[in-house]
PDB file of C-alpha atoms in Angstrom:
ATOM      1  CA  MET A 360     -21.114  66.203 -35.886  1.00  0.00           C
ATOM      2  CA  ALA A 361     -23.707  68.379 -34.158  1.00  0.00           C
ATOM      3  CA  GLU A 362     -26.151  67.819 -37.026  1.00  0.00           C
ATOM      4  CA  VAL A 363     -25.655  64.053 -36.790  1.00  0.00           C
ATOM      5  CA  MET A 364     -26.254  64.178 -33.050  1.00  0.00           C
ATOM      6  CA  ALA A 365     -29.377  66.310 -33.538  1.00  0.00           C
ATOM      7  CA  ILE A 366     -30.834  63.825 -36.023  1.00  0.00           C
ATOM      8  CA  SER A 367     -30.053  60.914 -33.710  1.00  0.00           C
ATOM      9  CA  THR A 368     -31.718  62.727 -30.798  1.00  0.00           C
ATOM     10  CA  ALA A 369     -34.794  63.532 -32.911  1.00  0.00           C
ATOM     11  CA  ILE A 370     -35.119  59.880 -33.935  1.00  0.00           C
ATOM     12  CA  ASP A 371     -34.752  58.788 -30.297  1.00  0.00           C
ATOM     13  CA  TYR A 372     -37.464  61.264 -29.295  1.00  0.00           C
ATOM     14  CA  CYS A 373     -39.854  59.862 -31.916  1.00  0.00           C
ATOM     15  CA  ILE A 374     -39.138  56.314 -30.763  1.00  0.00           C
ATOM     16  CA  ASP A 375     -39.523  57.177 -27.053  1.00  0.00           C
ATOM     17  CA  LYS A 376     -42.822  59.015 -27.612  1.00  0.00           C
ATOM     18  CA  ASN A 377     -44.061  56.279 -29.973  1.00  0.00           C
ATOM     19  CA  ILE A 378     -44.544  58.819 -32.764  1.00  0.00           C
ATOM     20  CA  ARG A 379     -45.197  56.993 -36.014  1.00  0.00           C
ATOM     21  CA  ASN A 380     -44.882  58.137 -39.621  1.00  0.00           C
ATOM     22  CA  SER A 381     -42.757  61.173 -38.846  1.00  0.00           C
ATOM     23  CA  LYS A 382     -40.175  63.173 -40.758  1.00  0.00           C
ATOM     24  CA  VAL A 383     -36.953  64.597 -39.443  1.00  0.00           C
ATOM     25  CA  ILE A 384     -36.133  67.663 -41.494  1.00  0.00           C
ATOM     26  CA  THR A 385     -32.558  68.912 -41.803  1.00  0.00           C
ATOM     27  CA  ASP A 386     -30.540  71.336 -43.881  1.00  0.00           C
ATOM     28  CA  SER A 387     -27.425  69.199 -43.474  1.00  0.00           C
ATOM     29  CA  ARG A 388     -26.929  67.526 -46.806  1.00  0.00           C
ATOM     30  CA  SER A 389     -23.594  66.048 -45.685  1.00  0.00           C
ATOM     31  CA  THR A 390     -25.298  64.272 -42.781  1.00  0.00           C
ATOM     32  CA  LEU A 391     -27.958  62.816 -45.064  1.00  0.00           C
ATOM     33  CA  MET A 392     -25.273  61.695 -47.512  1.00  0.00           C
ATOM     34  CA  ALA A 393     -23.365  60.006 -44.689  1.00  0.00           C
ATOM     35  CA  ILE A 394     -26.521  58.185 -43.573  1.00  0.00           C
ATOM     36  CA  GLU A 395     -27.205  57.040 -47.142  1.00  0.00           C
ATOM     37  CA  SER A 396     -23.615  55.965 -47.735  1.00  0.00           C
ATOM     38  CA  THR A 397     -22.757  52.278 -47.667  1.00  0.00           C
ATOM     39  CA  GLU A 398     -19.130  53.122 -46.833  1.00  0.00           C
ATOM     40  CA  GLU A 399     -19.810  55.085 -43.631  1.00  0.00           C
ATOM     41  CA  LYS A 400     -18.133  53.567 -40.577  1.00  0.00           C
ATOM     42  CA  ARG A 401     -18.874  56.057 -37.790  1.00  0.00           C
ATOM     43  CA  ARG A 402     -20.715  54.369 -34.948  1.00  0.00           C
ATOM     44  CA  ILE A 403     -23.387  57.053 -34.588  1.00  0.00           C
ATOM     45  CA  ILE A 404     -24.261  56.887 -38.301  1.00  0.00           C
ATOM     46  CA  ILE A 405     -24.577  53.100 -38.130  1.00  0.00           C
ATOM     47  CA  GLU A 406     -26.866  53.461 -35.090  1.00  0.00           C
ATOM     48  CA  ILE A 407     -29.044  55.976 -36.959  1.00  0.00           C
ATOM     49  CA  LYS A 408     -29.328  53.563 -39.892  1.00  0.00           C
ATOM     50  CA  LYS A 409     -30.435  50.762 -37.554  1.00  0.00           C
ATOM     51  CA  LYS A 410     -33.061  52.983 -35.914  1.00  0.00           C
ATOM     52  CA  LEU A 411     -34.415  54.087 -39.288  1.00  0.00           C
ATOM     53  CA  LYS A 412     -34.791  50.464 -40.426  1.00  0.00           C
ATOM     54  CA  LEU A 413     -36.927  49.702 -37.369  1.00  0.00           C
ATOM     55  CA  THR A 414     -39.232  52.719 -37.730  1.00  0.00           C
ATOM     56  CA  ASN A 415     -41.301  54.697 -40.227  1.00  0.00           C
ATOM     57  CA  ILE A 416     -39.224  57.809 -39.678  1.00  0.00           C
ATOM     58  CA  GLN A 417     -38.102  59.558 -42.854  1.00  0.00           C
ATOM     59  CA  LEU A 418     -35.325  62.063 -43.285  1.00  0.00           C
ATOM     60  CA  GLN A 419     -35.896  65.085 -45.502  1.00  0.00           C
ATOM     61  CA  TRP A 420     -33.529  67.786 -46.684  1.00  0.00           C
ATOM     62  CA  VAL A 421     -34.533  71.472 -46.883  1.00  0.00           C
ATOM     63  CA  ARG A 422     -32.531  74.394 -48.174  1.00  0.00           C
ATOM     64  CA  ALA A 423     -30.924  76.405 -45.381  1.00  0.00           C
ATOM     65  CA  HIS A 424     -32.046  79.975 -44.605  1.00  0.00           C
ATOM     66  CA  ASN A 425     -35.092  79.897 -46.845  1.00  0.00           C
ATOM     67  CA  GLY A 426     -37.684  80.636 -44.162  1.00  0.00           C
ATOM     68  CA  THR A 427     -38.685  77.088 -43.169  1.00  0.00           C
ATOM     69  CA  VAL A 428     -40.048  77.728 -39.665  1.00  0.00           C
ATOM     70  CA  GLY A 429     -38.634  74.671 -37.891  1.00  0.00           C
ATOM     71  CA  ASN A 430     -35.288  74.990 -39.612  1.00  0.00           C
ATOM     72  CA  GLU A 431     -34.960  78.681 -38.736  1.00  0.00           C
ATOM     73  CA  ARG A 432     -35.734  77.839 -35.089  1.00  0.00           C
ATOM     74  CA  ALA A 433     -33.110  75.069 -35.116  1.00  0.00           C
ATOM     75  CA  ASP A 434     -30.529  77.495 -36.547  1.00  0.00           C
ATOM     76  CA  ALA A 435     -31.342  80.049 -33.835  1.00  0.00           C
ATOM     77  CA  LEU A 436     -30.923  77.423 -31.103  1.00  0.00           C
ATOM     78  CA  ALA A 437     -27.668  76.219 -32.663  1.00  0.00           C
ATOM     79  CA  LYS A 438     -26.267  79.758 -32.499  1.00  0.00           C
ATOM     80  CA  LEU A 439     -27.033  79.876 -28.756  1.00  0.00           C
ATOM     81  CA  ALA A 440     -25.205  76.616 -28.037  1.00  0.00           C
ATOM     82  CA  PRO A 441     -21.633  78.025 -27.847  1.00  0.00           C
ATOM     83  CA  SER A 442     -22.664  80.502 -25.143  1.00  0.00           C
ATOM     84  CA  LYS A 443     -24.040  77.800 -22.815  1.00  0.00           C
ATOM     85  CA  ASP A 444     -22.232  77.100 -19.554  1.00  0.00           C
ATOM     86  CA  GLN A 445     -22.758  73.363 -19.770  1.00  0.00           C
ATOM     87  CA  ILE A 446     -22.403  70.914 -22.649  1.00  0.00           C
ATOM     88  CA  ASP A 447     -25.484  68.753 -23.232  1.00  0.00           C
ATOM     89  CA  THR A 448     -23.732  65.959 -25.073  1.00  0.00           C
ATOM     90  CA  GLU A 449     -20.306  64.426 -24.914  1.00  0.00           C
ATOM     91  CA  PHE A 450     -18.756  62.457 -27.728  1.00  0.00           C
ATOM     92  CA  GLY A 451     -16.466  59.531 -27.155  1.00  0.00           C
ATOM     93  CA  PRO A 452     -12.999  59.556 -28.624  1.00  0.00           C
ATOM     94  CA  SER A 453     -12.647  59.091 -32.368  1.00  0.00           C
ATOM     95  CA  LYS A 454     -10.932  56.040 -33.829  1.00  0.00           C
ATOM     96  CA  ALA A 455      -7.863  58.157 -34.577  1.00  0.00           C
ATOM     97  CA  GLN A 456      -7.737  59.361 -30.965  1.00  0.00           C
ATOM     98  CA  VAL A 457      -8.048  55.784 -29.673  1.00  0.00           C
ATOM     99  CA  ARG A 458      -5.308  54.592 -32.040  1.00  0.00           C
ATOM    100  CA  TYR A 459      -2.973  57.402 -30.951  1.00  0.00           C
ATOM    101  CA  ARG A 460      -3.671  56.802 -27.249  1.00  0.00           C
ATOM    102  CA  ASP A 461      -3.062  53.070 -27.669  1.00  0.00           C
ATOM    103  CA  LYS A 462       0.139  53.694 -29.629  1.00  0.00           C
ATOM    104  CA  VAL A 463       1.494  55.916 -26.838  1.00  0.00           C
ATOM    105  CA  LEU A 464       0.435  53.399 -24.180  1.00  0.00           C
ATOM    106  CA  LEU A 465       2.031  50.537 -26.103  1.00  0.00           C
ATOM    107  CA  ALA A 466       5.306  52.437 -26.516  1.00  0.00           C
ATOM    108  CA  THR A 467       5.340  53.292 -22.795  1.00  0.00           C
ATOM    109  CA  LYS A 468       4.769  49.694 -21.730  1.00  0.00           C
ATOM    110  CA  TRP A 469       7.306  48.464 -24.268  1.00  0.00           C
ATOM    111  CA  GLN A 470       9.894  50.932 -22.927  1.00  0.00           C
ATOM    112  CA  GLU A 471       9.221  49.789 -19.337  1.00  0.00           C
ATOM    113  CA  ARG A 472       9.636  46.183 -20.416  1.00  0.00           C
ATOM    114  CA  LEU A 473      12.902  46.996 -22.189  1.00  0.00           C
ATOM    115  CA  ASN A 474      14.235  48.901 -19.175  1.00  0.00           C
ATOM    116  CA  ASN A 475      13.345  46.110 -16.734  1.00  0.00           C
ATOM    117  CA  SER A 476      14.579  43.244 -18.905  1.00  0.00           C
ATOM    118  CA  GLU A 477      17.866  41.545 -18.184  1.00  0.00           C
ATOM    119  CA  LYS A 478      18.029  40.280 -21.750  1.00  0.00           C
ATOM    120  CA  GLY A 479      19.060  42.200 -24.828  1.00  0.00           C
ATOM    121  CA  SER A 480      21.893  44.133 -23.204  1.00  0.00           C
ATOM    122  CA  TRP A 481      23.824  44.220 -26.479  1.00  0.00           C
ATOM    123  CA  THR A 482      20.837  45.599 -28.404  1.00  0.00           C
ATOM    124  CA  LYS A 483      20.182  48.163 -25.644  1.00  0.00           C
ATOM    125  CA  LYS A 484      23.608  49.652 -26.357  1.00  0.00           C
ATOM    126  CA  PHE A 485      22.359  50.659 -29.812  1.00  0.00           C
ATOM    127  CA  PHE A 486      18.716  51.364 -28.961  1.00  0.00           C
ATOM    128  CA  LYS A 487      18.220  52.986 -25.583  1.00  0.00           C
ATOM    129  CA  GLU A 488      14.625  53.925 -26.210  1.00  0.00           C
ATOM    130  CA  VAL A 489      11.724  52.329 -28.019  1.00  0.00           C
ATOM    131  CA  LYS A 490      10.568  53.932 -31.244  1.00  0.00           C
ATOM    132  CA  CYS A 491       7.565  52.907 -33.294  1.00  0.00           C
ATOM    133  CA  SER A 492       9.159  53.974 -36.559  1.00  0.00           C
ATOM    134  CA  ARG A 493      10.212  51.175 -38.842  1.00  0.00           C
ATOM    135  CA  LEU A 494      13.862  50.216 -38.838  1.00  0.00           C
ATOM    136  CA  TYR A 495      15.299  48.980 -42.086  1.00  0.00           C
ATOM    137  CA  GLY A 496      18.373  46.843 -41.871  1.00  0.00           C
ATOM    138  CA  ASP A 497      19.984  44.075 -43.787  1.00  0.00           C
ATOM    139  CA  PHE A 498      20.858  40.511 -42.906  1.00  0.00           C
ATOM    140  CA  TYR A 499      24.334  41.245 -41.490  1.00  0.00           C
ATOM    141  CA  TYR A 500      23.321  44.432 -39.709  1.00  0.00           C
ATOM    142  CA  ASN A 501      20.542  42.566 -37.898  1.00  0.00           C
ATOM    143  CA  GLN A 502      23.004  39.859 -36.836  1.00  0.00           C
ATOM    144  CA  VAL A 503      25.283  42.446 -35.257  1.00  0.00           C
ATOM    145  CA  LEU A 504      22.442  44.253 -33.479  1.00  0.00           C
ATOM    146  CA  THR A 505      20.930  41.115 -32.008  1.00  0.00           C
ATOM    147  CA  SER A 506      24.287  39.382 -31.397  1.00  0.00           C
ATOM    148  CA  HIS A 507      22.886  36.312 -33.123  1.00  0.00           C
ATOM    149  CA  GLY A 508      24.883  35.538 -36.176  1.00  0.00           C
ATOM    150  CA  VAL A 509      27.703  33.716 -37.813  1.00  0.00           C
ATOM    151  CA  PHE A 510      30.338  34.933 -35.369  1.00  0.00           C
ATOM    152  CA  GLY A 511      33.147  32.937 -33.836  1.00  0.00           C
ATOM    153  CA  ALA A 512      31.874  33.634 -30.318  1.00  0.00           C
ATOM    154  CA  HIS A 513      28.510  34.272 -28.731  1.00  0.00           C
TER     155      HIS A 513
END
Protein backbone atom coordinates (compact mmCIF):
# COMPACT_ATOMS: atom_id res chain seq x y z
CA MET A 1 0.00 0.00 0.00
CA ALA A 2 2.95 2.32 0.61
CA GLU A 3 3.98 2.04 -3.04
CA VAL A 4 0.45 2.91 -4.17
CA MET A 5 0.42 5.91 -1.85
CA ALA A 6 3.84 7.03 -3.11
CA ILE A 7 2.69 6.90 -6.73
CA SER A 8 -0.48 8.82 -5.89
CA THR A 9 1.56 11.47 -4.06
CA ALA A 10 4.00 11.76 -6.98
CA ILE A 11 1.11 12.25 -9.42
CA ASP A 12 -0.43 14.87 -7.12
CA TYR A 13 2.91 16.68 -6.96
CA CYS A 14 3.16 16.77 -10.76
CA ILE A 15 -0.39 18.08 -11.03
CA ASP A 16 0.11 20.72 -8.30
CA LYS A 17 3.38 21.98 -9.84
CA ASN A 18 1.88 21.87 -13.35
CA ILE A 19 4.64 19.52 -14.51
CA ARG A 20 3.76 18.15 -17.93
CA ASN A 21 5.01 15.08 -19.78
CA SER A 22 6.52 13.41 -16.74
CA LYS A 23 7.22 9.83 -15.73
CA VAL A 24 6.73 8.27 -12.35
CA ILE A 25 9.22 5.45 -12.02
CA THR A 26 8.60 2.56 -9.63
CA ASP A 27 9.96 -0.89 -8.90
CA SER A 28 6.55 -2.06 -7.70
CA ARG A 29 5.24 -4.28 -10.44
CA SER A 30 2.21 -5.26 -8.34
CA THR A 31 1.16 -1.61 -8.05
CA LEU A 32 1.46 -1.09 -11.80
CA MET A 33 -0.53 -4.27 -12.42
CA ALA A 34 -3.25 -3.06 -10.05
CA ILE A 35 -3.42 0.28 -11.87
CA GLU A 36 -3.66 -1.48 -15.24
CA SER A 37 -6.27 -3.95 -14.02
CA THR A 38 -9.89 -3.46 -15.02
CA GLU A 39 -11.02 -5.47 -11.98
CA GLU A 40 -9.36 -3.30 -9.32
CA LYS A 41 -11.85 -1.82 -6.85
CA ARG A 42 -9.65 -0.05 -4.29
CA ARG A 43 -10.55 3.62 -4.08
CA ILE A 44 -6.97 4.89 -4.25
CA ILE A 45 -6.25 2.88 -7.42
CA ILE A 46 -9.40 4.24 -9.07
CA GLU A 47 -8.33 7.79 -8.13
CA ILE A 48 -4.87 7.20 -9.64
CA LYS A 49 -6.48 5.97 -12.87
CA LYS A 50 -8.64 9.11 -13.05
CA LYS A 51 -5.63 11.38 -12.50
CA LEU A 52 -3.63 9.58 -15.18
CA LYS A 53 -6.45 10.01 -17.71
CA LEU A 54 -6.42 13.77 -17.14
CA THR A 55 -2.65 14.20 -17.46
CA ASN A 56 0.36 13.25 -19.57
CA ILE A 57 1.98 11.43 -16.68
CA GLN A 58 3.32 7.98 -17.51
CA LEU A 59 4.19 5.18 -15.15
CA GLN A 60 7.34 3.16 -15.76
CA TRP A 61 8.67 0.05 -14.08
CA VAL A 62 12.37 -0.44 -13.25
CA ARG A 63 14.08 -3.45 -11.76
CA ALA A 64 14.71 -3.08 -8.04
CA HIS A 65 18.26 -2.77 -6.65
CA ASN A 66 19.93 -2.34 -10.01
CA GLY A 67 21.52 1.05 -9.33
CA THR A 68 18.82 3.37 -10.71
CA VAL A 69 19.63 6.56 -8.79
CA GLY A 70 16.09 7.72 -8.01
CA ASN A 71 14.94 4.23 -7.14
CA GLU A 72 17.87 3.63 -4.79
CA ARG A 73 17.10 6.95 -3.04
CA ALA A 74 13.42 5.97 -2.70
CA ASP A 75 14.44 2.61 -1.19
CA ALA A 76 16.73 4.36 1.31
CA LEU A 77 13.93 6.73 2.36
CA ALA A 78 11.49 3.83 2.65
CA LYS A 79 13.85 2.07 5.06
CA LEU A 80 13.89 5.18 7.28
CA ALA A 81 10.09 5.38 7.47
CA PRO A 82 9.56 2.80 10.27
CA SER A 83 11.89 4.71 12.60
CA LYS A 84 9.95 7.99 12.29
CA ASP A 85 8.08 9.30 15.32
CA GLN A 86 5.13 10.51 13.30
CA ILE A 87 3.17 8.91 10.47
CA ASP A 88 2.86 11.10 7.37
CA THR A 89 -0.19 9.42 5.93
CA GLU A 90 -3.21 7.71 7.38
CA PHE A 91 -5.34 5.24 5.49
CA GLY A 92 -9.05 4.95 5.99
CA PRO A 93 -10.55 1.64 6.99
CA SER A 94 -10.69 -1.11 4.38
CA LYS A 95 -13.99 -2.43 3.08
CA ALA A 96 -13.57 -5.54 5.23
CA GLN A 97 -13.00 -3.40 8.32
CA VAL A 98 -16.10 -1.31 7.55
CA ARG A 99 -18.19 -4.45 6.98
CA TYR A 100 -17.02 -5.97 10.28
CA ARG A 101 -17.63 -2.73 12.20
CA ASP A 102 -21.11 -2.41 10.70
CA LYS A 103 -21.90 -6.06 11.45
CA VAL A 104 -20.96 -5.58 15.12
CA LEU A 105 -22.93 -2.32 15.30
CA LEU A 106 -25.96 -3.94 13.68
CA ALA A 107 -25.86 -6.89 16.09
CA THR A 108 -25.57 -4.52 19.07
CA LYS A 109 -28.53 -2.41 17.97
CA TRP A 110 -30.54 -5.53 17.15
CA GLN A 111 -29.82 -6.94 20.63
CA GLU A 112 -30.89 -3.65 22.26
CA ARG A 113 -34.09 -3.71 20.24
CA LEU A 114 -34.77 -7.31 21.24
CA ASN A 115 -34.12 -6.57 24.91
CA ASN A 116 -36.39 -3.51 24.93
CA SER A 117 -39.22 -5.07 22.93
CA GLU A 118 -42.37 -6.24 24.62
CA LYS A 119 -43.13 -8.53 21.70
CA GLY A 120 -41.61 -11.90 20.95
CA SER A 121 -41.51 -13.13 24.54
CA TRP A 122 -41.99 -16.72 23.41
CA THR A 123 -39.12 -16.51 20.92
CA LYS A 124 -36.90 -14.83 23.54
CA LYS A 125 -37.20 -17.97 25.65
CA PHE A 126 -35.32 -19.87 22.94
CA PHE A 127 -33.03 -17.09 21.72
CA LYS A 128 -31.78 -14.82 24.47
CA GLU A 129 -29.14 -13.17 22.34
CA VAL A 130 -28.90 -12.12 18.72
CA LYS A 131 -26.58 -14.08 16.47
CA CYS A 132 -25.77 -13.28 12.87
CA SER A 133 -25.24 -16.92 11.96
CA ARG A 134 -27.91 -18.46 9.81
CA LEU A 135 -30.52 -20.58 11.52
CA TYR A 136 -31.91 -23.48 9.57
CA GLY A 137 -35.28 -24.75 10.61
CA ASP A 138 -38.24 -26.41 9.04
CA PHE A 139 -41.85 -25.38 8.67
CA TYR A 140 -43.07 -26.85 11.98
CA TYR A 141 -40.02 -25.80 13.98
CA ASN A 142 -40.50 -22.20 12.85
CA GLN A 143 -44.16 -22.32 13.88
CA VAL A 144 -43.22 -23.40 17.39
CA LEU A 145 -40.48 -20.78 17.74
CA THR A 146 -42.63 -17.90 16.57
CA SER A 147 -45.83 -19.19 18.22
CA HIS A 148 -47.61 -18.65 14.91
CA GLY A 149 -48.90 -21.91 13.62
CA VAL A 150 -51.66 -24.41 13.35
CA PHE A 151 -52.17 -24.73 17.09
CA GLY A 152 -55.44 -24.94 18.95
CA ALA A 153 -54.63 -21.81 20.96
CA HIS A 154 -52.62 -18.67 20.39
